Amino acid sequence: MAIAALVLCALIGWVSPGVAQTTGTSNPYAAPTDPAALEDLLNVHEKKLLQEGLIWLGFYNGWADGAFARGTRDAIWRWQQENDATPTGHIDGPQALKLAGVALSIRDSLGWEDLSDSRSKITLSYPSKLLVKRQDSDNGGLLLDSSDGGISLMTLRLTDIKPGQIDNLYNSLANDEKSQVTYNFKKTDLFIISGNRGTGKFYARYEQRGSEIRGYDLIWEGDRDKDMGPISVMISNSFYPFGYDEPQEDPTYPTLQALLQSEDQKRGTSQSGGSAPRQQPAEGQGSGQAAGATDPRKGGTVFTYDYQPPKSPELQRAYEFVKETDALRQIPEISAMDGMFKMPRPLQFVAGECGTVNAFYSPDNSAIVLCYEMVDSLVREGHALAKKTGGGSDFQTAYVKQNLRFIMLHETGHALIDILALPSTGREEDAVDQLAAVVIMLNNWDQESTDQVVANLKLVALWFSLQGGGGQDDGMARYADEHSLSEQRYFNLLCILYGRDPERYAEIVQNGLLPEARAGRCRAETVKIFEAWSTLLIPHFASGVQGDTAEAQPQQEAEPEDPYKTLGK
């Protein structure tokens, strides 16, 4: 998806504080208003990204090489003209962000990633969410197919080849009676050829070096040409049959980062934290995922989930843990809310590499991002605490899972406030803390014992205390942060828990975890919190959920049952 991913995080290299209490960085660049001046600031990676956006939108079919030559200028001109902008052939700041967002969003929607092909030994990128079937081919490579067989990519490696044999391969494809060639590019040791093959389309590219020929053949049904045209160009751009001739560096996007930060500051979006590509895939560039689909059982808009592989080897284990446990989808409260609400746009949950310890909601992309750095930090903290307390692996696992649970529910609160346009008259950070605690209690009211619920929220409070610090070097900064102090968040959680049922959770006060003076007000505070969130959310319930609510929770004058309990069904 778009979430994405950022990358999501890859584009910006920074995130504003969400749950994690981090400090934003200052903008090192001025945002030039003159397009020519802006293009002078763009590095080669940024220019490649903008060319990629033009490819995905169908305006450019050349090399994404970072050189803004005649073909790129013509593509920019046509794109500007069709989008009611003054056609100049030069990119301004908002246009640069839009094209970059398109590129990153569609990459994410297609699962664009490097192909691991030890048989052909070529370097290639491909749409992993589209080509899901994989097997060895008969020509020293792989055969990748879509689920319905309408798209196929075959890699090839021929050995013990005589010099000039690539000409024979070219002549064979170019003169195939079943094919109609509409484009060809030929040099001494390589060629590209494309056209019609029966009722479908094909794109083939091969190269010979020494005694080997390596390449690929891509075919697709003709009715998919709108989507597959850009995909075929992007695969060709990523094709290095004998590996890279020079070492490749990780892409950086400093000017786009500065533009995005400047734009966020203008729009006042920094409170919710983080940023992600703003542009969703264009019509016809679908990912095969049901973004914006409805749950047939509940009738509401379903969420989408994505786990993006990190580039940093040190984050690989965090990625594997999150993906193997399906950590985003398996949070019980998120699973309960999935499909519960009628939403004007879908909500995405994305795990990715961000460059900092954080988790955040991006309103521009309707995406909640969990950074692998946050997961790694929790794993290491849990390990250290387990060794210190003798809690063992069970303690560490619980520490990681319960804090991920609360963090993602906290960010879900930000998302619901934004997507459903809910009012927030107080501090939004406090409000979404309340929502996270409320849904944990309601969804597991019958599944978790009192001790379990208390223990889980105590682990969250423990994480709060580790983030607080309050050292002398903090100065006044910690008091100016949009989050309440960690110590306050700790007692607020316990107050909500105790106030939900003072008799059931009497041990919280009896054991001295919550002062009696505060406990006396918790029942009234908690009732207001539950009523407030119920009032805000119930109008957005899907029809099926509202029906269940009305049937399962008849109103009682003395003390009506909380209709918010439907979150746990």
Coordinates of C-alpha atoms in Angstrom, one line a residue:
M1 CA 0.0 0.0 0.0
A2 CA 0.9 3.6 0.2
I3 CA 2.0 3.5 4.1
A4 CA 3.6 3.1 3.5
A5 CA 5.7 2.7 3.3
L6 CA 7.7 5.6 3.0
V7 CA 8.6 4.1 2.3
L8 CA 7.7 5.0 3.2
C9 CA 10.4 5.8 5.7
A10 CA 13.0 5.5 3.0
L11 CA 12.0 8.8 1.3
I12 CA 12.1 11.0 4.3
G13 CA 14.7 9.5 6.5
W14 CA 13.0 11.0 9.6
V15 CA 9.8 10.8 11.5
S16 CA 8.1 13.3 13.8
P17 CA 7.1 12.0 17.3
G18 CA 4.1 9.7 17.5
V19 CA 4.1 7.5 20.5
A20 CA 7.8 7.6 20.9
Q21 CA 8.9 10.8 22.5
T22 CA 11.6 11.9 20.0
T23 CA 12.5 15.4 18.8
G24 CA 12.1 16.5 15.2
T25 CA 15.0 17.8 13.2
S26 CA 15.3 21.3 11.6
N27 CA 14.9 21.7 7.9
P28 CA 18.4 22.0 6.4
Y29 CA 17.2 23.2 3.0
A30 CA 15.2 26.1 1.8
A31 CA 12.3 25.1 -0.4
P32 CA 13.0 26.9 -3.7
T33 CA 10.1 28.3 -5.6
D34 CA 11.9 28.4 -8.9
P35 CA 11.7 24.9 -10.6
A36 CA 15.1 25.3 -12.2
A37 CA 16.6 26.0 -8.8
L38 CA 14.8 23.0 -7.3
E39 CA 16.1 20.6 -10.0
D40 CA 19.6 21.8 -9.4
L41 CA 19.2 20.6 -5.7
L42 CA 17.8 17.2 -6.6
N43 CA 20.4 14.4 -6.5
V44 CA 20.4 11.5 -9.0
H45 CA 18.3 9.3 -6.7
E46 CA 15.6 11.9 -6.4
K47 CA 15.5 12.5 -10.2
K48 CA 15.3 8.7 -10.8
L49 CA 12.3 8.6 -8.4
L50 CA 10.5 11.4 -10.3
Q51 CA 11.2 9.6 -13.6
E52 CA 9.7 6.5 -12.0
G53 CA 6.6 8.4 -11.1
L54 CA 6.2 9.5 -14.7
I55 CA 6.7 5.9 -15.8
W56 CA 4.0 4.6 -13.4
L57 CA 1.6 7.2 -14.6
G58 CA 2.2 6.2 -18.3
F59 CA 3.8 9.5 -19.4
Y60 CA 7.4 8.1 -19.8
N61 CA 8.8 4.8 -21.1
G62 CA 12.5 5.6 -21.1
W63 CA 15.4 5.0 -18.7
A64 CA 15.1 6.1 -15.1
D65 CA 18.7 7.2 -15.0
G66 CA 18.4 10.6 -13.3
A67 CA 19.2 12.5 -16.5
F68 CA 16.5 14.9 -17.3
A69 CA 17.0 14.8 -21.1
R70 CA 14.5 15.5 -23.9
G71 CA 12.4 12.4 -23.2
T72 CA 11.9 13.3 -19.5
R73 CA 11.2 16.9 -20.3
D74 CA 8.5 15.9 -22.8
A75 CA 7.0 13.5 -20.3
I76 CA 6.9 16.3 -17.6
W77 CA 5.3 18.6 -20.1
R78 CA 2.5 16.2 -21.0
W79 CA 1.9 15.3 -17.4
Q80 CA 1.6 19.0 -16.4
Q81 CA -0.7 19.7 -19.3
E82 CA -3.1 16.8 -18.4
N83 CA -3.1 17.9 -14.8
D84 CA -4.2 21.5 -15.5
A85 CA -0.8 22.9 -14.6
T86 CA 1.2 25.3 -16.7
P87 CA 3.3 23.1 -18.9
T88 CA 7.0 24.0 -18.6
G89 CA 8.8 20.7 -18.7
H90 CA 10.4 21.6 -15.3
I91 CA 9.3 20.3 -11.9
D92 CA 8.3 22.5 -8.9
G93 CA 8.2 21.5 -5.3
P94 CA 4.5 20.2 -5.0
Q95 CA 4.9 18.4 -8.3
A96 CA 8.1 16.7 -7.2
L97 CA 6.4 15.5 -4.0
K98 CA 3.4 14.2 -6.0
L99 CA 5.5 12.2 -8.4
A100 CA 7.7 10.8 -5.6
G101 CA 4.5 9.8 -3.7
V102 CA 3.2 8.1 -6.8
A103 CA 6.4 6.1 -7.3
L104 CA 6.6 5.0 -3.7
S105 CA 2.9 4.2 -3.3
I106 CA 2.8 2.0 -6.4
R107 CA 6.0 0.3 -5.5
D108 CA 4.4 -0.6 -2.2
S109 CA 1.1 -1.6 -3.7
L110 CA 2.8 -4.0 -6.1
G111 CA 5.3 -5.4 -3.5
W112 CA 8.2 -4.2 -5.7
E113 CA 11.4 -6.0 -4.6
D114 CA 14.6 -7.6 -5.8
L115 CA 14.2 -11.0 -7.3
S116 CA 16.3 -13.6 -5.6
D117 CA 17.3 -15.8 -8.6
S118 CA 20.5 -17.8 -8.0
R119 CA 19.9 -19.9 -11.1
S120 CA 20.1 -17.1 -13.7
K121 CA 22.3 -14.9 -11.5
I122 CA 20.7 -11.8 -13.0
T123 CA 19.8 -8.6 -11.0
L124 CA 16.1 -7.7 -11.4
S125 CA 13.2 -6.2 -9.6
Y126 CA 9.6 -7.4 -9.9
P127 CA 6.1 -7.0 -8.5
S128 CA 6.0 -9.7 -5.8
K129 CA 2.3 -9.2 -4.9
L130 CA 1.4 -9.7 -8.5
L131 CA 3.6 -12.6 -9.5
V132 CA 3.0 -15.0 -6.6
K133 CA 3.7 -18.4 -8.1
R134 CA 7.3 -19.4 -8.5
Q135 CA 9.1 -22.5 -9.9
D136 CA 12.3 -23.3 -11.7
S137 CA 12.2 -22.8 -15.5
D138 CA 13.7 -25.1 -18.1
N139 CA 16.2 -22.5 -19.2
G140 CA 18.4 -22.0 -16.1
G141 CA 16.2 -19.5 -14.4
L142 CA 12.8 -19.0 -12.8
L143 CA 9.2 -18.9 -13.9
L144 CA 7.0 -16.5 -12.1
D145 CA 3.2 -16.4 -12.7
S146 CA 0.2 -14.4 -11.4
S147 CA -2.4 -16.3 -9.5
D148 CA -4.7 -16.5 -12.5
G149 CA -1.9 -17.2 -15.0
G150 CA -2.6 -14.1 -17.0
I151 CA 1.0 -12.7 -16.4
S152 CA 4.2 -14.6 -16.6
L153 CA 7.9 -13.6 -16.2
M154 CA 10.6 -16.1 -17.1
T155 CA 14.3 -15.5 -16.5
L156 CA 16.9 -17.3 -18.6
R157 CA 20.6 -18.3 -18.5
L158 CA 22.3 -20.1 -21.4
T159 CA 25.9 -21.2 -21.0
D160 CA 28.6 -22.5 -23.4
I161 CA 27.4 -20.0 -26.0
K162 CA 29.6 -19.1 -28.9
P163 CA 30.3 -15.4 -29.8
G164 CA 27.5 -13.7 -31.7
Q165 CA 24.9 -16.4 -30.7
I166 CA 22.7 -13.6 -29.3
D167 CA 21.9 -12.7 -33.0
N168 CA 20.3 -16.1 -33.5
L169 CA 18.1 -15.6 -30.4
Y170 CA 17.1 -12.1 -31.7
N171 CA 16.2 -13.4 -35.1
S172 CA 14.2 -16.2 -33.7
L173 CA 12.1 -13.9 -31.6
A174 CA 11.8 -11.1 -34.2
N175 CA 10.7 -13.5 -37.0
D176 CA 8.4 -15.6 -34.9
E177 CA 5.2 -16.0 -37.0
K178 CA 3.1 -15.9 -33.9
S179 CA 4.4 -12.5 -32.8
Q180 CA 4.1 -9.0 -34.2
V181 CA 7.0 -6.8 -33.2
T182 CA 6.1 -3.2 -32.4
Y183 CA 9.4 -2.1 -30.8
N184 CA 13.0 -3.3 -31.0
F185 CA 16.4 -2.1 -29.9
K186 CA 19.5 -3.9 -31.0
K187 CA 23.2 -3.7 -30.3
T188 CA 26.0 -6.1 -30.9
D189 CA 25.6 -8.0 -27.6
L190 CA 22.1 -7.1 -26.4
F191 CA 18.6 -6.5 -27.6
I192 CA 15.1 -5.5 -26.4
I193 CA 12.0 -6.6 -28.4
S194 CA 8.3 -6.2 -27.6
G195 CA 5.0 -6.5 -29.3
N196 CA 1.9 -8.6 -29.7
R197 CA 1.8 -12.4 -29.2
G198 CA -1.5 -13.9 -30.1
T199 CA -4.1 -12.1 -27.9
G200 CA -1.4 -11.0 -25.5
K201 CA 1.7 -8.8 -25.2
F202 CA 5.3 -9.6 -24.6
Y203 CA 8.6 -7.8 -23.7
A204 CA 11.9 -9.6 -24.0
R205 CA 15.4 -8.4 -23.1
Y206 CA 18.7 -10.4 -23.4
E207 CA 22.4 -9.7 -23.2
Q208 CA 25.5 -11.8 -24.0
R209 CA 28.8 -11.6 -22.3
G210 CA 31.5 -14.2 -23.2
S211 CA 30.0 -17.6 -23.3
E212 CA 26.7 -16.8 -21.5
I213 CA 23.4 -15.2 -22.5
R214 CA 21.1 -13.9 -19.7
G215 CA 17.7 -12.3 -19.9
Y216 CA 14.0 -12.5 -19.4
D217 CA 10.7 -12.8 -21.2
L218 CA 7.6 -11.1 -19.8
I219 CA 4.1 -11.9 -21.3
W220 CA 0.6 -10.7 -20.3
E221 CA -2.9 -10.8 -21.5
G222 CA -3.9 -7.9 -23.7
D223 CA -6.6 -6.6 -21.4
R224 CA -4.0 -5.9 -18.8
D225 CA -1.9 -3.7 -20.9
K226 CA -2.7 -0.5 -19.1
D227 CA -1.1 -1.8 -15.9
M228 CA 1.5 -3.9 -17.5
G229 CA 3.0 -1.3 -19.8
P230 CA 4.6 0.7 -16.9
I231 CA 5.5 -2.5 -15.1
S232 CA 7.4 -3.8 -18.1
V233 CA 9.3 -0.5 -18.4
M234 CA 10.2 -0.6 -14.7
I235 CA 11.4 -4.3 -14.8
S236 CA 13.6 -3.3 -17.8
N237 CA 15.0 -0.4 -15.8
S238 CA 15.9 -2.7 -13.0
F239 CA 17.6 -5.3 -15.2
Y240 CA 21.3 -5.9 -14.8
P241 CA 22.0 -9.3 -16.4
F242 CA 25.5 -9.7 -15.0
G243 CA 25.1 -7.6 -11.8
Y244 CA 26.0 -4.0 -11.3
D245 CA 29.1 -2.8 -13.0
E246 CA 29.8 -0.5 -10.0
P247 CA 28.9 -0.8 -6.3
Q248 CA 25.5 0.6 -5.6
E249 CA 24.8 3.1 -2.8
D250 CA 21.5 3.3 -0.9
P251 CA 19.3 6.1 -2.3
T252 CA 18.9 9.3 -0.3
Y253 CA 16.3 12.0 -0.8
P254 CA 17.5 15.1 1.1
T255 CA 15.7 17.8 -1.0
L256 CA 12.5 15.8 -1.2
Q257 CA 12.7 15.3 2.6
A258 CA 13.1 19.0 3.1
L259 CA 10.2 19.8 0.8
L260 CA 8.0 17.3 2.6
Q261 CA 8.9 18.6 6.0
S262 CA 8.2 22.2 4.9
E263 CA 4.8 21.1 3.5
D264 CA 4.0 19.3 6.7
Q265 CA 4.8 22.3 8.8
K266 CA 2.6 24.5 6.6
R267 CA -0.3 22.0 7.0
G268 CA 0.3 21.5 10.7
T269 CA 0.5 17.7 10.4
S270 CA 3.5 17.2 12.6
Q271 CA 1.4 16.5 15.8
S272 CA 0.4 13.0 14.6
G273 CA 3.9 12.2 13.7
G274 CA 5.7 10.8 10.7
S275 CA 5.1 11.2 7.0
A276 CA 4.5 8.9 4.1
P277 CA 3.9 9.2 0.4
R278 CA 0.8 11.2 -0.2
Q279 CA -0.2 9.9 -3.6
Q280 CA -2.2 6.7 -3.8
P281 CA -1.8 4.5 -6.9
A282 CA -3.4 6.0 -9.9
E283 CA -6.6 4.4 -11.4
G284 CA -5.6 1.3 -13.3
Q285 CA -2.4 0.8 -11.2
G286 CA -4.1 -1.5 -8.8
S287 CA -2.1 -3.7 -6.4
G288 CA -4.5 -6.7 -6.4
Q289 CA -5.3 -5.9 -2.8
A290 CA -8.8 -5.0 -1.8
A291 CA -8.0 -1.5 -0.6
G292 CA -11.2 0.2 0.5
A293 CA -13.1 -3.1 0.4
T294 CA -15.8 -3.9 2.9
D295 CA -16.0 -6.8 5.3
P296 CA -19.0 -9.0 4.3
R297 CA -19.6 -10.0 7.9
K298 CA -19.4 -6.6 9.5
G299 CA -20.1 -4.4 6.5
G300 CA -17.4 -1.8 7.2
T301 CA -14.1 -0.8 5.5
V302 CA -11.4 -3.4 5.9
F303 CA -7.8 -2.5 6.9
T304 CA -4.7 -3.5 4.9
Y305 CA -1.4 -4.8 6.2
D306 CA 2.1 -4.8 4.8
Y307 CA 5.5 -5.9 6.1
Q308 CA 8.3 -4.2 4.1
P309 CA 11.8 -5.9 4.1
P310 CA 14.4 -3.6 5.7
K311 CA 17.7 -2.6 4.0
S312 CA 19.7 -2.7 7.2
P313 CA 20.9 -6.2 8.1
E314 CA 20.7 -5.4 11.8
L315 CA 16.9 -5.0 11.5
Q316 CA 16.4 -8.3 9.7
R317 CA 15.5 -10.2 12.8
A318 CA 13.0 -7.6 13.9
Y319 CA 11.4 -7.8 10.4
E320 CA 11.3 -11.6 10.6
F321 CA 9.7 -11.5 14.1
V322 CA 7.0 -9.1 13.0
K323 CA 6.3 -10.8 9.7
E324 CA 6.3 -14.4 11.0
T325 CA 4.0 -13.6 13.9
D326 CA 1.8 -11.3 11.6
A327 CA 2.1 -8.9 14.5
L328 CA 0.0 -6.1 13.0
R329 CA -3.0 -8.2 12.0
Q330 CA -2.9 -10.4 15.2
I331 CA -3.4 -7.6 17.7
P332 CA -6.8 -8.7 19.0
E333 CA -8.3 -5.2 19.2
I334 CA -7.2 -4.2 15.7
S335 CA -8.6 -7.5 14.4
A336 CA -11.9 -6.7 16.2
M337 CA -12.1 -3.2 14.7
D338 CA -11.1 -4.3 11.2
G339 CA -14.3 -3.9 9.1
M340 CA -16.2 -2.4 12.0
F341 CA -16.3 1.2 10.7
K342 CA -17.7 2.8 7.5
M343 CA -14.6 4.9 6.5
P344 CA -14.2 7.4 3.7
R345 CA -10.8 6.0 2.9
P346 CA -9.0 2.7 3.9
L347 CA -6.6 2.6 6.8
Q348 CA -3.2 0.9 6.2
F349 CA -0.9 -0.8 8.7
V350 CA 2.7 -0.9 7.5
A351 CA 5.9 -2.2 9.2
G352 CA 9.1 -0.7 7.7
E353 CA 12.5 0.7 8.3
C354 CA 12.4 4.3 9.4
G355 CA 15.9 5.3 10.6
T356 CA 14.7 6.0 14.1
V357 CA 12.9 4.4 17.0
N358 CA 9.2 5.3 16.5
A359 CA 5.7 4.4 15.4
F360 CA 3.4 7.0 13.9
Y361 CA 0.2 7.8 12.0
S362 CA 0.6 9.6 8.6
P363 CA -2.6 11.5 7.9
D364 CA -1.5 12.3 4.3
N365 CA -1.4 8.6 3.5
S366 CA -3.9 7.2 6.0
A367 CA -1.1 4.8 7.2
I368 CA 0.0 3.6 10.6
V369 CA 3.7 2.8 10.5
L370 CA 5.5 0.6 12.9
C371 CA 9.2 1.1 12.6
Y372 CA 11.5 -2.0 12.9
E373 CA 13.7 0.2 15.1
M374 CA 10.9 0.3 17.6
V375 CA 10.5 -3.4 17.6
D376 CA 14.2 -3.9 18.0
S377 CA 14.3 -1.5 20.9
L378 CA 11.5 -3.3 22.7
V379 CA 13.1 -6.7 22.2
R380 CA 16.4 -5.4 23.6
E381 CA 14.7 -3.6 26.5
G382 CA 12.7 -6.7 27.3
H383 CA 15.8 -8.9 27.2
A384 CA 17.7 -6.6 29.6
L385 CA 14.7 -6.4 32.0
A386 CA 14.2 -10.1 31.9
K387 CA 17.8 -10.7 32.9
K388 CA 17.6 -8.1 35.6
T389 CA 14.4 -9.4 37.1
G390 CA 14.8 -13.1 36.3
G391 CA 11.6 -13.0 34.3
G392 CA 13.0 -15.1 31.5
S393 CA 11.7 -15.4 27.9
D394 CA 8.0 -15.3 28.9
F395 CA 8.6 -11.8 30.5
Q396 CA 10.5 -10.6 27.4
T397 CA 7.8 -11.9 25.0
A398 CA 5.0 -10.3 27.0
Y399 CA 6.9 -7.0 27.3
V400 CA 7.3 -6.8 23.5
K401 CA 3.9 -7.9 22.5
Q402 CA 1.9 -5.9 25.0
N403 CA 3.8 -2.7 24.3
L404 CA 3.4 -3.2 20.5
R405 CA -0.3 -3.8 21.2
F406 CA -0.7 -0.5 23.1
I407 CA 1.5 1.5 20.7
M408 CA -0.5 0.4 17.6
L409 CA -3.8 1.0 19.4
H410 CA -2.6 4.5 20.3
E411 CA -1.8 5.2 16.7
T412 CA -5.1 3.7 15.6
G413 CA -6.7 6.4 17.8
H414 CA -4.9 9.1 15.9
A415 CA -6.1 7.4 12.6
L416 CA -9.7 7.3 13.7
I417 CA -9.7 10.9 14.8
D418 CA -8.3 11.9 11.4
I419 CA -10.2 9.6 9.0
L420 CA -13.6 9.8 10.8
A421 CA -13.1 13.5 11.5
L422 CA -13.8 13.0 15.2
P423 CA -13.6 16.1 17.4
S424 CA -10.8 16.2 20.0
T425 CA -11.3 19.1 22.4
G426 CA -8.5 18.1 24.8
R427 CA -5.0 16.8 24.2
E428 CA -5.2 14.3 21.4
E429 CA -2.3 12.3 22.8
D430 CA -4.2 11.8 26.1
A431 CA -7.4 10.9 24.2
V432 CA -5.8 8.1 22.1
D433 CA -4.1 6.8 25.2
Q434 CA -7.5 6.5 26.7
L435 CA -8.9 4.7 23.6
A436 CA -6.0 2.2 23.7
A437 CA -6.7 1.3 27.3
V438 CA -10.5 1.2 26.7
V439 CA -10.4 -1.2 23.8
I440 CA -7.9 -3.5 25.6
M441 CA -10.3 -3.8 28.5
L442 CA -13.4 -4.2 26.4
N443 CA -12.1 -6.6 23.8
N444 CA -10.6 -9.0 26.4
W445 CA -13.1 -8.6 29.2
D446 CA -13.9 -12.3 29.2
Q447 CA -10.7 -13.6 27.8
E448 CA -8.1 -12.2 30.2
S449 CA -8.2 -12.4 33.9
T450 CA -7.9 -9.4 36.2
D451 CA -4.3 -10.3 36.9
Q452 CA -3.6 -10.6 33.2
V453 CA -5.1 -7.2 32.3
V454 CA -3.3 -5.5 35.2
A455 CA 0.0 -7.2 34.3
N456 CA -0.3 -6.2 30.6
L457 CA -1.0 -2.6 31.4
K458 CA 1.8 -2.6 34.0
L459 CA 4.2 -3.6 31.2
V460 CA 3.0 -0.6 29.2
A461 CA 3.5 1.6 32.2
L462 CA 7.0 0.2 32.6
W463 CA 7.8 1.2 29.1
F464 CA 6.4 4.7 29.8
S465 CA 8.8 4.9 32.8
L466 CA 11.8 3.9 30.6
Q467 CA 11.0 6.6 28.1
G468 CA 10.5 9.3 30.7
G469 CA 13.9 9.8 32.3
G470 CA 13.4 13.4 33.5
G471 CA 17.1 14.1 33.7
Q472 CA 18.5 17.5 34.2
D473 CA 19.6 17.8 30.6
D474 CA 15.9 17.6 29.5
G475 CA 15.3 21.1 30.7
M476 CA 11.7 22.2 30.0
A477 CA 11.5 20.1 26.8
R478 CA 9.7 17.2 28.4
Y479 CA 7.0 19.5 29.8
A480 CA 6.4 21.1 26.4
D481 CA 6.0 17.7 24.6
E482 CA 2.5 16.9 23.2
H483 CA 2.5 13.7 25.3
S484 CA 1.8 13.8 29.0
L485 CA 4.7 12.8 31.2
S486 CA 5.3 9.1 31.2
E487 CA 4.5 9.0 35.0
Q488 CA 1.2 10.7 34.3
R489 CA 0.4 8.2 31.5
Y490 CA 1.1 5.4 33.9
F491 CA -1.3 6.6 36.5
N492 CA -3.9 7.5 33.9
L493 CA -3.9 4.0 32.7
L494 CA -4.3 2.5 36.1
C495 CA -7.1 5.0 36.9
I496 CA -9.1 3.9 33.8
L497 CA -8.6 0.3 34.7
Y498 CA -9.7 0.7 38.3
G499 CA -12.6 3.0 37.3
R500 CA -14.0 0.4 34.9
D501 CA -14.8 -1.8 37.9
P502 CA -13.5 -0.7 41.3
E503 CA -14.5 -4.0 43.0
R504 CA -12.8 -6.2 40.3
Y505 CA -9.7 -4.1 40.3
A506 CA -9.6 -3.2 44.0
E507 CA -6.1 -4.7 44.3
I508 CA -4.7 -1.8 42.2
V509 CA -5.4 0.5 45.2
Q510 CA -4.8 -2.1 47.9
N511 CA -1.3 -2.8 46.6
G512 CA -0.4 0.8 46.5
L513 CA -0.2 1.1 42.7
L514 CA -2.7 4.0 42.6
P515 CA -3.1 6.6 45.3
E516 CA -6.5 6.6 47.1
A517 CA -6.9 10.3 46.4
R518 CA -6.8 9.7 42.7
A519 CA -8.8 6.4 42.9
G520 CA -11.8 8.2 44.3
R521 CA -12.3 10.1 41.1
C522 CA -11.5 7.2 38.7
R523 CA -15.0 5.8 38.4
A524 CA -16.5 9.1 37.2
E525 CA -13.5 9.8 34.9
T526 CA -13.7 6.3 33.3
V527 CA -17.5 6.6 32.8
K528 CA -17.0 9.9 31.0
I529 CA -14.2 8.4 28.8
F530 CA -16.2 5.3 27.8
E531 CA -19.3 7.5 27.1
A532 CA -17.3 10.0 25.1
W533 CA -15.6 7.4 22.9
S534 CA -18.9 5.5 22.4
T535 CA -20.7 8.7 21.4
L536 CA -18.0 9.5 18.9
L537 CA -17.6 6.1 17.3
I538 CA -21.0 4.5 17.3
P539 CA -22.3 6.7 14.4
H540 CA -19.5 5.4 12.3
F541 CA -20.2 1.7 12.9
A542 CA -21.2 -0.4 9.9
S543 CA -24.8 -1.4 9.8
G544 CA -24.0 -5.0 10.8
V545 CA -22.1 -3.8 13.9
Q546 CA -24.8 -1.4 14.9
G547 CA -27.4 -4.1 14.6
D548 CA -25.4 -6.3 16.9
T549 CA -25.0 -3.4 19.3
A550 CA -28.7 -2.7 19.6
E551 CA -29.6 -6.3 20.1
A552 CA -26.8 -7.3 22.5
Q553 CA -26.9 -4.1 24.7
P554 CA -30.4 -3.0 25.5
Q555 CA -30.4 0.4 27.4
Q556 CA -31.1 0.4 31.1
E557 CA -32.0 3.6 32.9
A558 CA -30.0 2.9 36.0
E559 CA -26.7 2.0 34.3
P560 CA -26.9 1.1 30.6
E561 CA -24.4 -1.4 29.3
D562 CA -21.6 0.1 27.4
P563 CA -22.3 -0.2 23.6
Y564 CA -18.6 0.0 23.1
K565 CA -18.4 -3.7 24.0
T566 CA -19.0 -4.5 20.4
L567 CA -15.4 -3.9 19.8
G568 CA -14.7 -7.3 21.3
K569 CA -17.1 -9.2 18.9

